[in-house]
XYZ file of C-alpha atoms in Angstrom:
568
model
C -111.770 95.212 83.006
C -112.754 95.519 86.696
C -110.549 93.288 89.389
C -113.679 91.091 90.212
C -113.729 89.988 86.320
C -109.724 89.272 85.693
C -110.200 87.333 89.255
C -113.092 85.258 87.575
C -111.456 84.855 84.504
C -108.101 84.062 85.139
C -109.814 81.572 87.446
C -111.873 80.065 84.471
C -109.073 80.158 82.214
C -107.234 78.085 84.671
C -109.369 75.358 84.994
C -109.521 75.138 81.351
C -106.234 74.906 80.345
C -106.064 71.887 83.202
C -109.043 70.433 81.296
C -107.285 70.360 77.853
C -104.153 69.525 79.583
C -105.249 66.324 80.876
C -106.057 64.847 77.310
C -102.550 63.346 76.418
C -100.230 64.566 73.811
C -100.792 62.045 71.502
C -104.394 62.594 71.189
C -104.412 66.138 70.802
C -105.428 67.454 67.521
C -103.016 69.912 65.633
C -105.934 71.663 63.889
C -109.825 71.965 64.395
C -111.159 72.227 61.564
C -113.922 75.348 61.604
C -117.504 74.809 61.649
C -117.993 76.166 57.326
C -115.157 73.359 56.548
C -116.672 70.712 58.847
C -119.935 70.732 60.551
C -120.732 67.159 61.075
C -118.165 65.639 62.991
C -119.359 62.397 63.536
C -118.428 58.994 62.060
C -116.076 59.152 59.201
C -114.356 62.879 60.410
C -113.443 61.503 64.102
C -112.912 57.500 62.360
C -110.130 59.017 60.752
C -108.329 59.747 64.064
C -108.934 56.479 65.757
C -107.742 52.961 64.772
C -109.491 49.942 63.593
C -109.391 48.534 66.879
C -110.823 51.507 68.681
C -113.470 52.045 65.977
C -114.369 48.711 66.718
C -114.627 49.015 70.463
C -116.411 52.340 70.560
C -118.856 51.466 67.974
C -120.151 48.574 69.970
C -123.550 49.573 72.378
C -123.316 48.752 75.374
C -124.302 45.105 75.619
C -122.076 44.015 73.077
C -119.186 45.213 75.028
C -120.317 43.835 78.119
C -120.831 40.293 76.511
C -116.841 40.984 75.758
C -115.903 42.272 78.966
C -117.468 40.078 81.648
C -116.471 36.759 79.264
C -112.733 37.910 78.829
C -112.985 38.424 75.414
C -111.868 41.960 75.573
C -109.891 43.485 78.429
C -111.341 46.724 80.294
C -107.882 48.628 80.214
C -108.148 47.776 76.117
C -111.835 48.889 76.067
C -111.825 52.442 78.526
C -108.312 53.259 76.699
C -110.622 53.233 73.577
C -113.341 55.097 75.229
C -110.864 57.990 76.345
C -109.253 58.515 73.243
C -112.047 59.182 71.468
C -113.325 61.020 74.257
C -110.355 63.125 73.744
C -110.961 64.285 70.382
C -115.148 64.517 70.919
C -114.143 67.039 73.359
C -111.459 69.020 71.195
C -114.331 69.552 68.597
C -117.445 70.623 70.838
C -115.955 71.432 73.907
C -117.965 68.835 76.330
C -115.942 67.888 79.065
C -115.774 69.292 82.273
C -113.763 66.614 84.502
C -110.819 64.257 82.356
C -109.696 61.427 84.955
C -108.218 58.702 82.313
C -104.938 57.611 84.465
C -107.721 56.631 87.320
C -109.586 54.881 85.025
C -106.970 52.991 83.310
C -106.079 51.537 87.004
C -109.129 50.483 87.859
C -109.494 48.606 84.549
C -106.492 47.053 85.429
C -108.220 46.285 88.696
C -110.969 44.761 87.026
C -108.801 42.858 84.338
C -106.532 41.044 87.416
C -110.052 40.343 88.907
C -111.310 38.466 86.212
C -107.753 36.875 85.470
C -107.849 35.314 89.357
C -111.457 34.197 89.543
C -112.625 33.941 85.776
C -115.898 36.032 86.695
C -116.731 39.534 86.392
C -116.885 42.098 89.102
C -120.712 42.553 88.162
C -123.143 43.120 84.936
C -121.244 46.231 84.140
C -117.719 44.884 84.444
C -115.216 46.931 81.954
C -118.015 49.375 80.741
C -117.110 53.246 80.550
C -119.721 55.515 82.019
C -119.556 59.160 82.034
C -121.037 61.486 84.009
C -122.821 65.208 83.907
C -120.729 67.235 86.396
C -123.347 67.200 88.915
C -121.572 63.771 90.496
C -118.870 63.344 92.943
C -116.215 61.620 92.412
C -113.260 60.792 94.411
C -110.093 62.711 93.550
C -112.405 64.617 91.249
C -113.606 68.426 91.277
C -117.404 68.974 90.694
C -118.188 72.434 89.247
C -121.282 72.425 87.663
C -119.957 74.954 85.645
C -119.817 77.719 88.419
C -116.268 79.445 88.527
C -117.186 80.043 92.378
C -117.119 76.165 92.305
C -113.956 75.650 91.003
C -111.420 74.653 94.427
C -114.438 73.880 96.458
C -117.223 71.616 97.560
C -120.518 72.972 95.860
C -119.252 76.531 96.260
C -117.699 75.890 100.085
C -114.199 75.412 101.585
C -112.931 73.675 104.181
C -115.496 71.107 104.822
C -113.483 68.116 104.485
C -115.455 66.734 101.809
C -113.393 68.526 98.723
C -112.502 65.261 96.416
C -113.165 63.026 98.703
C -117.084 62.673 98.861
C -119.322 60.510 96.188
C -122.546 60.470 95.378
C -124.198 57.316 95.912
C -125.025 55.969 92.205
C -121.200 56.437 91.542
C -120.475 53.747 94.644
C -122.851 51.743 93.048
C -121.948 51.662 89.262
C -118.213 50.866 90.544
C -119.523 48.036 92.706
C -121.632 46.564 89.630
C -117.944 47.067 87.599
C -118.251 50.208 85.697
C -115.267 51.945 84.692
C -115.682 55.915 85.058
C -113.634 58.318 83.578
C -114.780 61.356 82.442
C -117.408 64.042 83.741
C -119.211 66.046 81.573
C -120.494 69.864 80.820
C -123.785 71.921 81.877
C -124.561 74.903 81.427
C -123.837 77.233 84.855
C -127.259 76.712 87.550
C -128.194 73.448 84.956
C -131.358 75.824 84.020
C -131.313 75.649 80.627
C -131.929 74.169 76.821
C -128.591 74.855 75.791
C -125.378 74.254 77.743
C -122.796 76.923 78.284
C -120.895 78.636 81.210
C -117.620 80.649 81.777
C -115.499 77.977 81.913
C -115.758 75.814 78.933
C -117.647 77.936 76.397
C -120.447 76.663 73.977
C -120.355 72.924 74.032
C -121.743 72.299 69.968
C -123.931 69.360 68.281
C -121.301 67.143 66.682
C -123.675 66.526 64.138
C -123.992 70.136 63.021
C -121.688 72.423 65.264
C -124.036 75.679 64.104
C -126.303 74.083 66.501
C -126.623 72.959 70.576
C -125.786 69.568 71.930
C -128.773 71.024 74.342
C -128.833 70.737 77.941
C -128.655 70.608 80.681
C -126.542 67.304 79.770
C -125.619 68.323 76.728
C -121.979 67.459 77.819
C -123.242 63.814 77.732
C -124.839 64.182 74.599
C -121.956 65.472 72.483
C -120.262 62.985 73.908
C -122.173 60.269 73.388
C -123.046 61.687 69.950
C -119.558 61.389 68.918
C -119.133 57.848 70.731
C -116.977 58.807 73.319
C -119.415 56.923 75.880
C -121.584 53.882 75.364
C -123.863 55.133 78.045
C -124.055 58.048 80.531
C -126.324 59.388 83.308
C -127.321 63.157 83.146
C -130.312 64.796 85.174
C -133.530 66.347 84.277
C -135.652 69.048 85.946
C -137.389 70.323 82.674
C -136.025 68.502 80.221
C -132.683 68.240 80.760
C -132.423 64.233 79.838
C -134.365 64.298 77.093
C -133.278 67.521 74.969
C -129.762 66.629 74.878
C -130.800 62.826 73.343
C -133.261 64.484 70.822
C -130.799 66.764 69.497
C -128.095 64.222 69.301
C -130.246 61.235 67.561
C -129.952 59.287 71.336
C -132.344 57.437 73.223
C -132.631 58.747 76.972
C -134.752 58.028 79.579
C -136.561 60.345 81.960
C -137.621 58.257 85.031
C -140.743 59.153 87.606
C -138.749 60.963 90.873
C -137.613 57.963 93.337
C -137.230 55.605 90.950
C -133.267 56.229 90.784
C -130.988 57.643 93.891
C -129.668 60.803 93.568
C -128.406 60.837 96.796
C -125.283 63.090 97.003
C -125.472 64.793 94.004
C -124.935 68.642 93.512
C -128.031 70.173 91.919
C -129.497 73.762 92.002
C -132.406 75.093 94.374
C -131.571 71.954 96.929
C -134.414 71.463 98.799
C -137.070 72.723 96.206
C -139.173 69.242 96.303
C -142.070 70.326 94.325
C -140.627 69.373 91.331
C -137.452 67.281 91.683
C -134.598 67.040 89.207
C -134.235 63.141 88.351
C -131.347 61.484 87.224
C -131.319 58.691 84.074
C -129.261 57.354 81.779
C -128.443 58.082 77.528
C -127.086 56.256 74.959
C -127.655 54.919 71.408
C -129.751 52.245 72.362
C -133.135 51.274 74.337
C -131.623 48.047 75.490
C -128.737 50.213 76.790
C -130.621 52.435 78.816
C -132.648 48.523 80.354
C -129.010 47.774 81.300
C -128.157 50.609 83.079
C -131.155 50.930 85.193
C -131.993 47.090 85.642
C -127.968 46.498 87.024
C -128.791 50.187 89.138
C -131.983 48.444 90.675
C -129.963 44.931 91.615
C -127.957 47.080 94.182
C -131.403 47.734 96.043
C -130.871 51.705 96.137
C -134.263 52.321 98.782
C -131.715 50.691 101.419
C -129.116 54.185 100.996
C -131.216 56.644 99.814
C -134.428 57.337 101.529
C -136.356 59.098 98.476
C -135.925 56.179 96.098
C -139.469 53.888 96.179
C -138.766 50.085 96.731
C -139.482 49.044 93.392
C -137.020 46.347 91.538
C -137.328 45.945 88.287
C -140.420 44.237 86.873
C -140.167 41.977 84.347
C -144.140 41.611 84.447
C -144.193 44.816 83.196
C -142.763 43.976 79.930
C -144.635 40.730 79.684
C -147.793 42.165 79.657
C -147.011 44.413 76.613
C -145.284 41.427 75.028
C -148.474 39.771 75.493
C -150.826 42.187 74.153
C -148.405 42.564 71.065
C -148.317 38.599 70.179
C -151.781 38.216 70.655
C -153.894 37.331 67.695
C -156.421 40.501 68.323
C -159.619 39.897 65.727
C -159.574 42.985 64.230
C -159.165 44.702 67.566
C -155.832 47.256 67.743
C -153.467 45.912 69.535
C -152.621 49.003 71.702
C -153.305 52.520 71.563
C -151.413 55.688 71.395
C -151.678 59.200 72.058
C -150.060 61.908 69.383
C -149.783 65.762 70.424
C -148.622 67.773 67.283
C -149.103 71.146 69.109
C -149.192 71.959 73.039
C -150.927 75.052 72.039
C -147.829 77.170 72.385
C -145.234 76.665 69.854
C -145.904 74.993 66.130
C -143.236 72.402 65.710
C -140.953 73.306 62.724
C -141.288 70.925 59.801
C -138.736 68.282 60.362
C -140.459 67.742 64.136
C -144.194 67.400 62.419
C -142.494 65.025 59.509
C -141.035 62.950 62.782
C -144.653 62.892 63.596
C -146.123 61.296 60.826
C -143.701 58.776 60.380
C -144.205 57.375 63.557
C -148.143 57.683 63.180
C -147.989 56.042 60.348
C -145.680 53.219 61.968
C -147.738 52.606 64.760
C -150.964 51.992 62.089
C -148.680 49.620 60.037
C -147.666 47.553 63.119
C -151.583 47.232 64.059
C -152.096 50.187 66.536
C -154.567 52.642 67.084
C -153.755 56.280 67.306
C -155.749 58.537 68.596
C -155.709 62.410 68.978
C -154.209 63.417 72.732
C -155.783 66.751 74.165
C -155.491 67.101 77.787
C -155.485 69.775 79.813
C -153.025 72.857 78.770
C -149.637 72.318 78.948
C -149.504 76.094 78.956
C -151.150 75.868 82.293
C -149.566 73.121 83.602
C -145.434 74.649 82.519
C -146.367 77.921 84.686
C -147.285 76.099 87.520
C -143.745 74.474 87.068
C -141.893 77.120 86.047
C -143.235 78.846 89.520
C -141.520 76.129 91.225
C -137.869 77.635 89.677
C -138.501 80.524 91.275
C -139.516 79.501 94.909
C -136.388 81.294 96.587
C -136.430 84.538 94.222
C -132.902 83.193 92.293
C -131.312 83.239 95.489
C -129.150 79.899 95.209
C -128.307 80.987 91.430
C -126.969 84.379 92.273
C -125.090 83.640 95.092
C -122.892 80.756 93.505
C -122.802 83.376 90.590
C -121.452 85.856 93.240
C -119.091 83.723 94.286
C -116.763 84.461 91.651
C -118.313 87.236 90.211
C -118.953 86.209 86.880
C -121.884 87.051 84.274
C -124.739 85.143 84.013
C -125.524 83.560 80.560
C -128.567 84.822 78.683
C -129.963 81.244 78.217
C -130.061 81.328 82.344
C -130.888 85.003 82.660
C -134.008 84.496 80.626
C -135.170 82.502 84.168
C -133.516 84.433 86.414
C -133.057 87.717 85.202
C -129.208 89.649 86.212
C -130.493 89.734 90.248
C -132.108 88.361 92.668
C -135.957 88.829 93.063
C -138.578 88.334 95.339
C -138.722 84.878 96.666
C -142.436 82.973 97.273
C -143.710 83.294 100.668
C -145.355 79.721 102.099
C -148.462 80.747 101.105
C -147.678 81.312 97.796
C -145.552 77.896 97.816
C -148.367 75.922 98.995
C -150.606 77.325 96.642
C -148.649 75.953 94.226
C -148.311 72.624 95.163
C -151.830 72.943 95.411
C -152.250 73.919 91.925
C -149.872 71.335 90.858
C -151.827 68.421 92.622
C -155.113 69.387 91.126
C -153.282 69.791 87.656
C -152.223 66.530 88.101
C -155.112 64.981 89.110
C -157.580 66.650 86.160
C -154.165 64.962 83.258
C -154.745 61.653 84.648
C -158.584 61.859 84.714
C -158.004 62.753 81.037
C -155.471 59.918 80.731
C -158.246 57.314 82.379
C -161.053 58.970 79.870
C -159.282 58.079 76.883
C -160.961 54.352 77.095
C -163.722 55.553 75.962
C -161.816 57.049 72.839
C -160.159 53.561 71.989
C -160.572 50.237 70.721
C -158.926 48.174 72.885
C -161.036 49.054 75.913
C -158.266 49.944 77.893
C -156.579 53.513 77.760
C -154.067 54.918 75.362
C -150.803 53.251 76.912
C -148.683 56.140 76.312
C -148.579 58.980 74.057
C -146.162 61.106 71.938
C -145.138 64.493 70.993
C -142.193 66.687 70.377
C -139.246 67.076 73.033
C -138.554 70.563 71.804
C -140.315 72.691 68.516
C -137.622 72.453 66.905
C -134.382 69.317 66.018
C -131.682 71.479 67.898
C -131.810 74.675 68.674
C -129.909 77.555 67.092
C -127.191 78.963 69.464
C -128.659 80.837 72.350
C -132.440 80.700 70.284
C -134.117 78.211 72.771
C -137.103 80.198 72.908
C -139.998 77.378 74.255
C -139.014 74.350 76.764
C -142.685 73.454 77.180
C -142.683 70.038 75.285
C -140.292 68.690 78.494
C -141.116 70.803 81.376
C -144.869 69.671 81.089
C -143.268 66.120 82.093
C -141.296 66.904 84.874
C -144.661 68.889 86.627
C -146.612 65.424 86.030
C -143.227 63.259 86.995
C -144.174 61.423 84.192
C -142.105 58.736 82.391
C -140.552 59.537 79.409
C -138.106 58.271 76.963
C -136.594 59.654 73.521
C -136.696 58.104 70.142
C -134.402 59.128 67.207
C -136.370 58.770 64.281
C -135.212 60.622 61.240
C -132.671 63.894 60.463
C -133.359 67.067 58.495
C -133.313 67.112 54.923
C -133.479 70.603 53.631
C -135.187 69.733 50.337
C -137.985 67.684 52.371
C -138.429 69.923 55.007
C -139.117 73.177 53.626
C -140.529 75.951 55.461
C -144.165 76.554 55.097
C -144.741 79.923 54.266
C -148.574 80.004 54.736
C -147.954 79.341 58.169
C -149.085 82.207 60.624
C -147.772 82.178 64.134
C -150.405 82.502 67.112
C -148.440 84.447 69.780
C -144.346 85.873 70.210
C -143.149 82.412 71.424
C -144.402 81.164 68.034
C -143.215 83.603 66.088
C -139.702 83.088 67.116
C -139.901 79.257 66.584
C -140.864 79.819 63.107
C -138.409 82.524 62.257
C -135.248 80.637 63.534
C -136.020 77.845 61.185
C -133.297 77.625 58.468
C -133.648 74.549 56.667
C -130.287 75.304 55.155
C -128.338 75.602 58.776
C -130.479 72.295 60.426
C -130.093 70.135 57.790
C -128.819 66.773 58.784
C -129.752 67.558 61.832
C -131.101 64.516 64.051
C -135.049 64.414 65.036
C -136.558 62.760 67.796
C -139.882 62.418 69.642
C -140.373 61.486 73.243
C -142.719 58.518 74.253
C -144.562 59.361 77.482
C -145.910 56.966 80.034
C -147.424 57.211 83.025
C -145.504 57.463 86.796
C -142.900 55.037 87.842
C -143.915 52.859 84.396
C -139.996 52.442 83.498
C -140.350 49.572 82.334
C -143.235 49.424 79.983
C -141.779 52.902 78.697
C -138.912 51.157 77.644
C -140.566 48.099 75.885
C -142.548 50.480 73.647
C -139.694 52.678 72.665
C -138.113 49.443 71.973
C -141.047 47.920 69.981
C -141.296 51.515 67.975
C -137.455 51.715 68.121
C -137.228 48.416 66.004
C -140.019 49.303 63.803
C -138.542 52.517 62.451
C -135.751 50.819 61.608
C -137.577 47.347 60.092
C -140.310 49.605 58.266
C -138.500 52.799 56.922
């Protein structure tokens, strides 16, 4: 072993052992059981380690505990003590916390508990609800990583500037002022640039529901842990996917707003200052009317005011009404609204379970009066390489340098982007050519989008369409061969939103063995799939809308939401 790697690694190991240190005696678990014995870990498994009262608490969504909370009904000390010990245990089994601050949390619920006992009101519409975080926001007293050893000590890789523990990003100021309780931050994979998360601090964080599989990522801290109930909602970011991959693969809903519509002031990202395609940030959790809450209270607190990138749009409530409308409208044998469906982006196949998703929401959609028609745009294929460019700008300079701080590997998911050095970087020429490219790209989708009235019966467009977030329910450990499905979203800046729909069932889902793949990319997607291994897997697709169309996204994946559940 060379110095520069015990350095590294003794560093890594440290901030570990301070992780697992910081979960409390009491909750730690004498014995993990190993993935053959246990693979699901959800519900009954961690139930058994948790006490009716917690059960009851963490297995509320969001607005339930809020409608406790902010009437006195339950106490926010009773309610985040809850939230940590079970986020205690979620992380013991698949290893997705970066950041445990439960003593600061348990003060400021005591804060908030005092404050409602002197004025009989809540702090705001949050008031008592645990939030946790992707370790990409600052937090007072707290270290932000992003899972770079180089990090670890520093601010974003630097010392000395003052700002070490003591800086926030601006949505943290603003869920405390609206009454959130935060507590925990959670894991990403090193550089965030990639469908699975791992780095050299925390190892492999694992899908709860079957550890042989990724939580995904970049957030796939927040969807482990959210997967296992440790948090009734969370915020993670999304560049290519990063949002959405983590909810698919952990039966969540999470949204994937336009760029601007929610601050990310302050918080530590990769490639700063790369603006053709920017990383947004958005919430998860197990519910549409969840993710509404989070964003809705977010927009109250008038974010355009602190953060100059965010577009002065409150929340529209017209928005919903006119879908509302067109769905309680006696229509005369006209559809009530159309849909898109993509089955294939021309790349990668989906794998059974993802085309059986497919179906059964087609087949929804027709039962609840909807017309769905076939969406073929222009090629994603196209349109991911013009994004994928747009990684690349600065030649893996910002990756390899906070990889060089420390010294330590890159992982293979991230070296698949960014190689083991540095490379040529994109001269301004080549940049603008790209956001060139990406304009016009842009400009023929939505031309294709506005074309589709022609194809429908309800003489407007297809509201929104849907397809796959990944080829696959969750990928096989360090087998994320195709992001397409997501990236294609981010180079539009397209609204998007997840919705669970079924899980894998081996003896439904079998593999089709007349199937013969088109290109390499294919190929692999077909050969990792194991019906065997992904069984009880979740499976999700993502509902797609147009830019900065939040809130109609949201009433749709509602509406489909409740019909999946009414009609299957």
């Amino acid at each position: 072993m060379t110095p520069s790697a015990e350095i590294w690694q003794r560093l890594a190991t440290s901030k570990r052992e301070s992780i697992n240190s910081a979960i409390p005696e009491a909750w730690r678990l004498s014995s993990i059981p190993s993935v053959e014995d246990q693979r699901d870990v959800t519900g009954e498994f961690i139930r058994k380690y948790l006490s009716k009262e917690e059960i009851e608490i963490t297995e509320a969504d969001a607005p339930q505990i809020i409608s406790k909370t902010t009437t006195g009904q339950w106490k926010a000390e009773t309610v985040v003590k809850a939230f940590c010990h079970r986020a205690s245990i979620a992380h013991q089994l698949t290893n997705c916390l970066h950041e445990i601050f439960f003593d600061a949390a348990l003060e400021g619920a005591k804060e908030l508990d005092e404050h409602f006992a002197k004025y009989k009101a809540p702090v705001g519409p949050l008031h008592g609800l645990p939030v946790s975080l992707k370790d990409q926001f600052h937090v007072k007293d707290i270290e932000t990583t992003m899972g770079y050893v180089g990090w670890i000590g520093t601010f974003q890789g630097k010392k000395g500037t003052g700002l070490e523990k003591v800086y926030e990003s601006e949505m943290v100021r603003d869920l405390r002022k609206l009454g959130a309780t935060l507590y925990c931050k959670t894991s990403v994979p090193h550089t965030l640039m990639a469908g699975e998360t791992v780095n050299n601090i925390i190892g492999y964080t694992t899908n709860p529901r079957n550890r042989n599989l990724s939580s995904g990522g970049s957030s796939g801290g927040e969807g482990a842990l959210i997967g296992l109930r440790g948090s009734p909602a969370g915020f993670g970011t999304d560049i290519g996917g990063s949002i959405r991959i983590p909810a698919a693969f952990n039966g969540l809903y999470g949204l994937r707003p336009s760029a601007g519509r929610l601050s990310y002031q302050g918080i530590a990202t990769s490639m700063d200052g790369q603006n053709s395609v920017l990383s947004v940030v958005g919430p998860l959790a197990h519910s549409v009317a969840t993710l509404r809450l989070m964003v809705k209270s977010l927009l109250t607190l008038e974010p355009w005011l602190r953060d100059p990138l965010v577009h002065e749009i409150p929340w529209r409530d017209d928005q919903e009404r006119q879908i509302l409308d067109h769905l309680s409208a006696k229509q005369n044998q006209t559809p009530k609204l159309a849909f898109g469906i993509m089955r294939h982006d021309g790349v990668a196949n989906p794998q059974p379970p993802i085309q059986r998703a497919l179906d059964i929401v087609e087949s929804i959609l027709k039962k609840l009066g909807h017309e769905v028609v076939d969406w073929k745009p222009p090629s994603h294929d196209r349109g991911c390489a013009i994004c994928l460019k747009t990684y690349k700008y600065d030649g893996g300079a910002d990756v390899h340098k906070a990889l060089g701080l420390s010294g330590e590997p890159i992982s293979p998911q991230v070296a698949r982007i960014y190689g083991s050095e540095q490379f040529q970087a994109f001269s301004a020429d080549e940049i603008a050519a790209t956001n060139i490219a990406k304009r016009e790209y842009q400009k023929e989708y939505m031309d294709y989008w506005n074309s589709t009235k022609d194809l429908t019966g309800t003489g407007r467009p297809v509201e929104a369409f849907i397809m796959p977030c990944a080829p696959f329910p969750a990928a096989r450990i360090d087998a994320y061969h195709h992001l397409g499905y997501t990236t294609i979203v981010n180079a539009l800046d397209y609204t998007a939103c997840t919705i669970p729909v079924t899980s894998v069932d081996q003896d439904v889902d079998v593999v089709d063995k007349n199937y013969r793949p088109s290109n390499k990319v294919d190929k692999r997607v077909a050969d990792d799939y194991d019906p065997s291994i992904s069984h009880g897997t979740p499976v999700a697709v993502q509902l797609i809308g147009r830019r900065l169309q939040e809130e109609k996204v949201l009433i749709l994946a509602e509406h489909i939401s409740k019909a999946l559940i009414d009609l299957t």
